[in-house]
PDB file of C-alpha atoms in Angstrom:
ATOM      1  CA  UNK A   1      98.379  94.325  84.419  1.00  0.00           C
ATOM      2  CA  UNK A   2      95.950  97.247  84.707  1.00  0.00           C
ATOM      3  CA  UNK A   3      93.094  97.681  87.059  1.00  0.00           C
ATOM      4  CA  UNK A   4      90.465  96.935  84.470  1.00  0.00           C
ATOM      5  CA  UNK A   5      92.019  93.964  83.129  1.00  0.00           C
ATOM      6  CA  UNK A   6      92.378  92.522  86.522  1.00  0.00           C
ATOM      7  CA  UNK A   7      88.702  93.093  87.186  1.00  0.00           C
ATOM      8  CA  UNK A   8      87.512  91.073  84.138  1.00  0.00           C
ATOM      9  CA  UNK A   9      87.890  87.491  85.862  1.00  0.00           C
ATOM     10  CA  UNK A  10      86.344  88.944  89.064  1.00  0.00           C
ATOM     11  CA  UNK A  11      83.318  90.032  86.987  1.00  0.00           C
ATOM     12  CA  UNK A  12      83.093  86.731  85.431  1.00  0.00           C
ATOM     13  CA  UNK A  13      83.219  84.747  88.614  1.00  0.00           C
ATOM     14  CA  UNK A  14      81.363  86.878  91.061  1.00  0.00           C
ATOM     15  CA  UNK A  15      80.980  84.258  93.863  1.00  0.00           C
ATOM     16  CA  UNK A  16      84.708  83.280  93.706  1.00  0.00           C
ATOM     17  CA  UNK A  17      87.478  84.408  96.252  1.00  0.00           C
ATOM     18  CA  UNK A  18      90.401  86.280  94.812  1.00  0.00           C
ATOM     19  CA  UNK A  19      93.671  86.918  96.295  1.00  0.00           C
ATOM     20  CA  UNK A  20      95.167  90.193  94.949  1.00  0.00           C
ATOM     21  CA  UNK A  21      98.960  90.833  95.532  1.00  0.00           C
ATOM     22  CA  UNK A  22     100.281  94.164  95.004  1.00  0.00           C
ATOM     23  CA  UNK A  23     102.342  96.985  96.758  1.00  0.00           C
ATOM     24  CA  UNK A  24     100.705 100.304  97.386  1.00  0.00           C
ATOM     25  CA  UNK A  25     103.791 101.688  98.397  1.00  0.00           C
ATOM     26  CA  UNK A  26     105.624 101.287  95.029  1.00  0.00           C
ATOM     27  CA  UNK A  27     104.301 101.955  91.563  1.00  0.00           C
ATOM     28  CA  UNK A  28     101.223 104.275  91.149  1.00  0.00           C
ATOM     29  CA  UNK A  29      98.746 103.470  88.358  1.00  0.00           C
ATOM     30  CA  UNK A  30      99.591 104.869  84.941  1.00  0.00           C
ATOM     31  CA  UNK A  31      96.703 106.351  82.981  1.00  0.00           C
ATOM     32  CA  UNK A  32      97.292 107.938  79.697  1.00  0.00           C
ATOM     33  CA  UNK A  33      94.614 109.775  77.900  1.00  0.00           C
ATOM     34  CA  UNK A  34      94.464 111.568  74.561  1.00  0.00           C
ATOM     35  CA  UNK A  35      92.613 114.607  76.011  1.00  0.00           C
ATOM     36  CA  UNK A  36      94.132 116.476  79.184  1.00  0.00           C
ATOM     37  CA  UNK A  37      90.629 117.457  80.069  1.00  0.00           C
ATOM     38  CA  UNK A  38      89.726 113.918  80.578  1.00  0.00           C
ATOM     39  CA  UNK A  39      91.776 113.760  83.419  1.00  0.00           C
ATOM     40  CA  UNK A  40      90.151 116.662  85.278  1.00  0.00           C
ATOM     41  CA  UNK A  41      86.791 115.138  84.588  1.00  0.00           C
ATOM     42  CA  UNK A  42      84.361 114.078  87.161  1.00  0.00           C
ATOM     43  CA  UNK A  43      86.293 110.549  87.794  1.00  0.00           C
ATOM     44  CA  UNK A  44      89.592 112.247  87.934  1.00  0.00           C
ATOM     45  CA  UNK A  45      90.284 112.002  91.535  1.00  0.00           C
ATOM     46  CA  UNK A  46      89.135 108.317  91.373  1.00  0.00           C
ATOM     47  CA  UNK A  47      91.427 107.465  88.499  1.00  0.00           C
ATOM     48  CA  UNK A  48      94.402 109.039  90.343  1.00  0.00           C
ATOM     49  CA  UNK A  49      93.829 106.714  93.313  1.00  0.00           C
ATOM     50  CA  UNK A  50      95.018 103.028  92.784  1.00  0.00           C
ATOM     51  CA  UNK A  51      92.631 100.138  93.487  1.00  0.00           C
ATOM     52  CA  UNK A  52      94.990  99.055  96.390  1.00  0.00           C
ATOM     53  CA  UNK A  53      95.040 102.625  97.665  1.00  0.00           C
ATOM     54  CA  UNK A  54      91.438 102.545  97.973  1.00  0.00           C
ATOM     55  CA  UNK A  55      91.356  99.094  99.532  1.00  0.00           C
ATOM     56  CA  UNK A  56      93.811 100.398 102.163  1.00  0.00           C
ATOM     57  CA  UNK A  57      91.384 103.356 102.930  1.00  0.00           C
ATOM     58  CA  UNK A  58      88.535 100.959 103.318  1.00  0.00           C
ATOM     59  CA  UNK A  59      90.530  98.609 105.760  1.00  0.00           C
ATOM     60  CA  UNK A  60      90.305  95.754 103.223  1.00  0.00           C
ATOM     61  CA  UNK A  61      94.289  95.311 103.332  1.00  0.00           C
ATOM     62  CA  UNK A  62      95.031  92.660 105.814  1.00  0.00           C
ATOM     63  CA  UNK A  63      98.781  91.882 105.265  1.00  0.00           C
ATOM     64  CA  UNK A  64     101.701  94.011 104.490  1.00  0.00           C
ATOM     65  CA  UNK A  65     105.036  93.348 102.962  1.00  0.00           C
ATOM     66  CA  UNK A  66     107.453  93.128 105.904  1.00  0.00           C
ATOM     67  CA  UNK A  67     110.340  91.120 104.330  1.00  0.00           C
ATOM     68  CA  UNK A  68     112.073  91.438 100.989  1.00  0.00           C
ATOM     69  CA  UNK A  69     113.698  88.120  99.772  1.00  0.00           C
ATOM     70  CA  UNK A  70     114.286  89.190  96.236  1.00  0.00           C
ATOM     71  CA  UNK A  71     116.060  92.514  95.963  1.00  0.00           C
ATOM     72  CA  UNK A  72     119.720  92.785  97.152  1.00  0.00           C
ATOM     73  CA  UNK A  73     121.795  95.684  98.683  1.00  0.00           C
ATOM     74  CA  UNK A  74     121.468  99.146  96.943  1.00  0.00           C
ATOM     75  CA  UNK A  75     118.369  98.188  95.317  1.00  0.00           C
ATOM     76  CA  UNK A  76     116.758  96.753  98.497  1.00  0.00           C
ATOM     77  CA  UNK A  77     117.912  99.831 100.485  1.00  0.00           C
ATOM     78  CA  UNK A  78     116.523 102.187  98.095  1.00  0.00           C
ATOM     79  CA  UNK A  79     112.981 100.485  98.173  1.00  0.00           C
ATOM     80  CA  UNK A  80     113.193 100.160 101.956  1.00  0.00           C
ATOM     81  CA  UNK A  81     114.053 103.857 102.423  1.00  0.00           C
ATOM     82  CA  UNK A  82     111.909 105.485  99.729  1.00  0.00           C
ATOM     83  CA  UNK A  83     108.642 103.348  99.958  1.00  0.00           C
ATOM     84  CA  UNK A  84     108.778 101.807 103.448  1.00  0.00           C
ATOM     85  CA  UNK A  85     110.509 104.426 105.648  1.00  0.00           C
ATOM     86  CA  UNK A  86     113.057 101.953 106.804  1.00  0.00           C
ATOM     87  CA  UNK A  87     110.379  99.473 108.045  1.00  0.00           C
ATOM     88  CA  UNK A  88     111.136  96.564 105.919  1.00  0.00           C
ATOM     89  CA  UNK A  89     113.667  93.715 106.383  1.00  0.00           C
ATOM     90  CA  UNK A  90     116.043  92.747 103.619  1.00  0.00           C
ATOM     91  CA  UNK A  91     116.409  89.195 104.005  1.00  0.00           C
ATOM     92  CA  UNK A  92     119.358  88.522 101.375  1.00  0.00           C
ATOM     93  CA  UNK A  93     121.451  91.382 102.509  1.00  0.00           C
ATOM     94  CA  UNK A  94     124.564  89.668 101.289  1.00  0.00           C
ATOM     95  CA  UNK A  95     126.275  91.194  98.062  1.00  0.00           C
ATOM     96  CA  UNK A  96     125.501  89.622  94.829  1.00  0.00           C
ATOM     97  CA  UNK A  97     128.691  88.275  93.465  1.00  0.00           C
ATOM     98  CA  UNK A  98     129.673  89.448  89.950  1.00  0.00           C
ATOM     99  CA  UNK A  99     129.731  86.723  87.607  1.00  0.00           C
ATOM    100  CA  UNK A 100     133.210  85.296  87.084  1.00  0.00           C
ATOM    101  CA  UNK A 101     134.023  83.681  83.849  1.00  0.00           C
ATOM    102  CA  UNK A 102     135.867  80.490  83.478  1.00  0.00           C
ATOM    103  CA  UNK A 103     136.620  78.848  80.243  1.00  0.00           C
ATOM    104  CA  UNK A 104     135.932  75.024  79.838  1.00  0.00           C
ATOM    105  CA  UNK A 105     136.337  72.914  76.778  1.00  0.00           C
ATOM    106  CA  UNK A 106     134.463  69.853  76.086  1.00  0.00           C
ATOM    107  CA  UNK A 107     135.339  67.240  73.766  1.00  0.00           C
ATOM    108  CA  UNK A 108     132.619  65.201  72.331  1.00  0.00           C
ATOM    109  CA  UNK A 109     132.752  61.532  71.163  1.00  0.00           C
ATOM    110  CA  UNK A 110     131.986  62.968  67.755  1.00  0.00           C
ATOM    111  CA  UNK A 111     135.416  64.925  67.980  1.00  0.00           C
ATOM    112  CA  UNK A 112     133.856  68.360  67.899  1.00  0.00           C
ATOM    113  CA  UNK A 113     135.340  70.597  70.506  1.00  0.00           C
ATOM    114  CA  UNK A 114     132.794  72.993  72.248  1.00  0.00           C
ATOM    115  CA  UNK A 115     133.891  76.069  74.171  1.00  0.00           C
ATOM    116  CA  UNK A 116     131.713  77.252  76.940  1.00  0.00           C
ATOM    117  CA  UNK A 117     131.770  79.928  79.491  1.00  0.00           C
ATOM    118  CA  UNK A 118     130.546  78.898  82.806  1.00  0.00           C
ATOM    119  CA  UNK A 119     128.936  81.730  84.988  1.00  0.00           C
ATOM    120  CA  UNK A 120     130.239  80.321  88.305  1.00  0.00           C
ATOM    121  CA  UNK A 121     128.522  82.780  90.561  1.00  0.00           C
ATOM    122  CA  UNK A 122     125.100  82.433  88.915  1.00  0.00           C
ATOM    123  CA  UNK A 123     125.416  78.543  88.078  1.00  0.00           C
ATOM    124  CA  UNK A 124     124.318  78.807  84.431  1.00  0.00           C
ATOM    125  CA  UNK A 125     125.917  77.923  81.225  1.00  0.00           C
ATOM    126  CA  UNK A 126     126.357  80.261  78.281  1.00  0.00           C
ATOM    127  CA  UNK A 127     127.451  78.831  74.895  1.00  0.00           C
ATOM    128  CA  UNK A 128     129.449  80.906  72.484  1.00  0.00           C
ATOM    129  CA  UNK A 129     129.273  80.493  68.901  1.00  0.00           C
ATOM    130  CA  UNK A 130     128.063  76.941  69.040  1.00  0.00           C
ATOM    131  CA  UNK A 131     125.549  75.608  66.431  1.00  0.00           C
ATOM    132  CA  UNK A 132     122.600  74.400  68.123  1.00  0.00           C
ATOM    133  CA  UNK A 133     122.726  71.145  66.465  1.00  0.00           C
ATOM    134  CA  UNK A 134     126.131  70.584  68.405  1.00  0.00           C
ATOM    135  CA  UNK A 135     124.546  71.493  71.655  1.00  0.00           C
ATOM    136  CA  UNK A 136     121.754  69.055  71.112  1.00  0.00           C
ATOM    137  CA  UNK A 137     124.453  66.278  70.105  1.00  0.00           C
ATOM    138  CA  UNK A 138     126.311  67.108  73.297  1.00  0.00           C
ATOM    139  CA  UNK A 139     123.314  66.946  75.539  1.00  0.00           C
ATOM    140  CA  UNK A 140     122.077  63.604  74.020  1.00  0.00           C
ATOM    141  CA  UNK A 141     125.684  62.211  74.629  1.00  0.00           C
ATOM    142  CA  UNK A 142     125.503  63.485  78.103  1.00  0.00           C
ATOM    143  CA  UNK A 143     122.029  61.859  78.529  1.00  0.00           C
ATOM    144  CA  UNK A 144     120.575  65.311  79.766  1.00  0.00           C
TER     145      UNK A 144
END
């Protein structure tokens, strides 16, 4: 979401409180313009500085990201070193296991054989070459 779009609800509800979450140490604002001269205009320096960077300069930022629960291994290490100077804790530092496929075959009461691949490390099912009607029939038989 761009800064200008995020300002719309704030302008419509001037007495409301807003919690704005972003990470000033990662992605900078992307501003495109048809004319390069516009970039060097009077407002150029302001447009180059993100809303969150301006908030940091003013002392309005009260909390910082200290723990990363989502990224793993190489991606997390890159983020920690590149954007946080090694000052971020990686909570899920265990390696993400590659999905291992195991074939299972279900025989429904209707006599249809359905082949599925089970992504065991991700605990999700992937149906292969099965008409949707058969999947729906199977789910109804299993009372899912």
